[in-house]
Amino acid sequence: MKAAFRWFSRLADMIAAGLLAAIFVTFLLQIATRYLPKVITHFDLDYFPALTAIRPLGWSLELIGILWVWVIFFSCAFVVREQDHVKFDIIYLWVSRKTRTIFTIVSAAAIVAGMIYALLPTLDYIDWMKIRKTATVRNPITGGKIPMRTIFSVYGGFMIVVAVRYAWLAIDTFCHGPPKTELELAVEADAPKAKQ
């Protein structure tokens, strides 16, 4: 089971990295097509017909926005670990382990309840967005504009995954106690070094 989770984690990392790479390449393409005509004109390179045909790509800005939405919600659902989230844990670290267990179960249950409560209205709104389509980005296979429902469907998936993750955290905390703090994890990481 751990091998499957490790494989899925690597796959999620690769997908997120691919989305970020696509954003970066699109951003560079946007810059090149915006400023290259000015450079060509400035340096009198008009004798290259291929260079004079370059025009700014209007779709690049919208594509970057779409990819950014997917990077954020996909990564928060599948890549970012619980201990990587920013936390205000002064009180949490101050209380006993038993109280931490209660805090973790209550907060995880609240997140699960909030996600479940908001899921149906959110999915309904995402479905309603099928009437709106992208302004400039087109599906490379069909050539048609992409419905906003397709773009924002990642948020529905994000809500489901977060609810499942926090339900699992609540169950795991109930059975095995609260997750280790950053200090406990750091001490464990340094323990093998201290033995050497």
Coordinates of C-alpha atoms in Angstrom, one line a residue:
M1 CA 0.0 0.0 0.0
K2 CA 2.8 2.4 0.8
A3 CA 4.4 1.7 -2.6
A4 CA 1.1 2.7 -4.3
F5 CA 0.9 5.9 -2.3
R6 CA 4.5 6.7 -3.1
W7 CA 3.9 6.0 -6.8
F8 CA 0.8 8.2 -6.8
S9 CA 2.7 11.0 -4.9
R10 CA 5.4 11.0 -7.5
L11 CA 2.8 11.0 -10.3
A12 CA 1.0 14.0 -8.7
D13 CA 4.4 15.8 -8.3
M14 CA 5.1 15.2 -12.0
I15 CA 1.7 16.5 -13.0
A16 CA 2.1 19.7 -10.9
A17 CA 5.6 20.2 -12.3
G18 CA 4.3 19.8 -15.8
L19 CA 1.6 22.4 -15.2
L20 CA 4.2 24.8 -13.8
A21 CA 6.5 24.1 -16.8
A22 CA 3.6 24.8 -19.1
I23 CA 3.0 28.1 -17.4
F24 CA 6.6 29.0 -17.7
V25 CA 6.9 28.1 -21.4
T26 CA 3.7 30.0 -22.2
F27 CA 4.9 33.0 -20.2
L28 CA 8.2 33.0 -22.2
L29 CA 6.3 32.6 -25.4
Q30 CA 4.1 35.5 -24.5
I31 CA 7.1 37.8 -23.8
A32 CA 8.9 36.7 -27.0
T33 CA 5.9 37.3 -29.2
R34 CA 5.1 40.7 -27.6
Y35 CA 8.6 42.2 -27.8
L36 CA 10.2 40.4 -30.8
P37 CA 8.4 42.6 -33.4
K38 CA 9.7 45.7 -31.6
V39 CA 13.2 44.3 -31.6
I40 CA 12.9 43.3 -35.3
T41 CA 11.8 46.8 -36.2
H42 CA 14.4 48.5 -34.0
F43 CA 17.3 46.5 -35.6
D44 CA 15.9 46.6 -39.1
L45 CA 15.6 42.8 -39.5
D46 CA 12.7 43.2 -41.8
Y47 CA 14.4 41.1 -44.5
F48 CA 13.5 37.9 -42.6
P49 CA 9.9 37.2 -43.6
A50 CA 9.4 34.6 -40.9
L51 CA 10.3 37.2 -38.2
T52 CA 8.0 39.9 -39.5
A53 CA 5.1 37.5 -39.3
I54 CA 5.4 37.2 -35.5
R55 CA 2.5 38.8 -33.6
P56 CA 1.5 38.8 -29.9
L57 CA -0.5 35.8 -28.9
G58 CA -3.7 36.9 -27.2
W59 CA -4.5 33.4 -25.9
S60 CA -1.3 33.1 -23.8
L61 CA -2.5 35.3 -20.9
E62 CA -5.8 33.3 -20.6
L63 CA -4.0 30.0 -20.8
I64 CA -1.6 31.0 -18.0
G65 CA -4.6 31.9 -15.8
I66 CA -6.3 28.5 -16.6
L67 CA -3.1 26.6 -15.8
W68 CA -2.6 28.6 -12.6
V69 CA -6.1 27.6 -11.4
W70 CA -5.2 24.0 -12.0
V71 CA -1.8 24.2 -10.4
I72 CA -3.2 25.7 -7.2
F73 CA -6.1 23.4 -6.6
F74 CA -4.4 20.2 -7.9
S75 CA -1.3 20.8 -5.9
C76 CA -3.2 21.7 -2.7
A77 CA -5.3 18.5 -3.1
F78 CA -2.5 16.0 -4.0
V79 CA 1.0 17.5 -3.5
V80 CA 1.0 19.7 -0.4
R81 CA 1.4 17.6 2.7
E82 CA -0.3 18.4 6.0
Q83 CA 2.9 19.5 7.7
D84 CA 3.7 21.9 4.8
H85 CA 0.6 24.0 5.4
V86 CA 1.2 27.3 7.2
K87 CA -0.2 27.0 10.7
F88 CA -0.7 29.3 13.7
D89 CA 0.0 26.6 16.3
I90 CA 1.2 28.4 19.4
I91 CA -1.7 27.2 21.5
Y92 CA -1.6 23.7 19.8
L93 CA 2.0 23.2 20.8
W94 CA 1.4 24.5 24.3
V95 CA -1.3 22.0 25.2
S96 CA -1.0 18.3 26.2
R97 CA -1.0 15.5 23.6
K98 CA -4.6 14.5 24.6
T99 CA -5.8 18.1 24.0
R100 CA -3.9 18.1 20.7
T101 CA -5.9 15.0 19.7
I102 CA -9.2 16.8 20.5
F103 CA -8.0 19.9 18.6
T104 CA -7.0 17.8 15.5
I105 CA -10.2 15.8 15.4
V106 CA -12.5 18.8 15.9
S107 CA -10.7 20.9 13.3
A108 CA -10.5 18.0 10.8
A109 CA -14.2 17.3 11.3
A110 CA -15.0 21.0 10.8
I111 CA -13.1 21.1 7.5
V112 CA -14.9 17.9 6.3
A113 CA -18.3 19.3 7.4
G114 CA -17.6 22.6 5.6
M115 CA -16.4 20.9 2.4
I116 CA -19.4 18.5 2.4
Y117 CA -21.8 21.4 3.1
A118 CA -20.5 23.5 0.3
L119 CA -19.9 20.6 -2.2
L120 CA -23.4 20.4 -3.9
P121 CA -23.8 24.2 -4.3
T122 CA -20.3 24.4 -5.7
L123 CA -20.8 21.5 -8.1
D124 CA -24.1 23.1 -9.2
Y125 CA -22.3 26.4 -9.8
I126 CA -19.5 24.7 -11.7
D127 CA -22.1 22.9 -13.9
W128 CA -23.9 26.2 -14.5
M129 CA -20.6 27.6 -15.8
K130 CA -20.9 25.4 -18.9
I131 CA -22.7 28.3 -20.6
R132 CA -19.6 30.5 -20.3
K133 CA -16.6 29.7 -22.5
T134 CA -13.0 30.9 -22.7
A135 CA -12.5 34.1 -24.7
T136 CA -9.4 33.1 -26.7
V137 CA -8.2 29.6 -25.6
R138 CA -9.5 26.8 -27.8
N139 CA -9.5 23.0 -27.4
P140 CA -6.6 21.8 -29.5
I141 CA -8.5 18.7 -30.6
T142 CA -11.9 20.1 -31.5
G143 CA -11.0 23.7 -32.1
G144 CA -13.9 24.9 -30.0
K145 CA -13.8 27.2 -27.0
I146 CA -13.4 25.5 -23.7
P147 CA -16.4 25.7 -21.2
M148 CA -15.6 27.3 -17.9
R149 CA -17.1 24.2 -16.3
T150 CA -14.1 22.2 -17.6
I151 CA -11.7 24.7 -16.2
F152 CA -13.1 25.0 -12.8
S153 CA -14.0 21.3 -12.4
V154 CA -10.6 21.0 -10.6
Y155 CA -12.1 22.9 -7.7
G156 CA -14.8 20.3 -7.2
G157 CA -12.2 17.6 -7.2
F158 CA -10.1 19.6 -4.7
M159 CA -13.1 19.8 -2.3
I160 CA -13.7 16.1 -2.5
V161 CA -10.0 15.2 -2.0
V162 CA -9.6 17.6 0.9
A163 CA -12.7 16.2 2.6
V164 CA -11.4 12.7 2.3
R165 CA -7.9 13.7 3.5
Y166 CA -9.2 15.4 6.6
A167 CA -11.7 12.6 7.3
W168 CA -8.7 10.2 7.2
L169 CA -6.7 12.6 9.4
A170 CA -9.6 12.6 12.0
I171 CA -9.8 8.8 12.0
D172 CA -6.0 8.3 12.1
T173 CA -5.8 10.8 15.0
F174 CA -8.5 9.0 16.9
C175 CA -6.7 5.7 16.5
H176 CA -3.1 6.7 16.8
G177 CA -3.0 10.2 18.4
P178 CA -2.2 13.6 16.8
P179 CA 0.3 14.0 14.0
K180 CA 3.8 14.8 15.1
T181 CA 4.8 18.4 15.3
E182 CA 7.5 20.0 13.2
L183 CA 9.8 19.9 16.3
E184 CA 9.2 16.2 16.8
L185 CA 9.8 15.5 13.1
A186 CA 13.1 17.5 13.3
V187 CA 14.3 15.7 16.4
E188 CA 13.5 12.3 14.6
A189 CA 15.4 13.4 11.5
D190 CA 18.4 14.4 13.6
A191 CA 18.4 11.3 15.8
P192 CA 20.2 9.1 13.2
K193 CA 22.8 11.8 12.7
A194 CA 23.4 12.0 16.5
K195 CA 24.0 8.2 16.6
Q196 CA 26.7 8.4 14.0

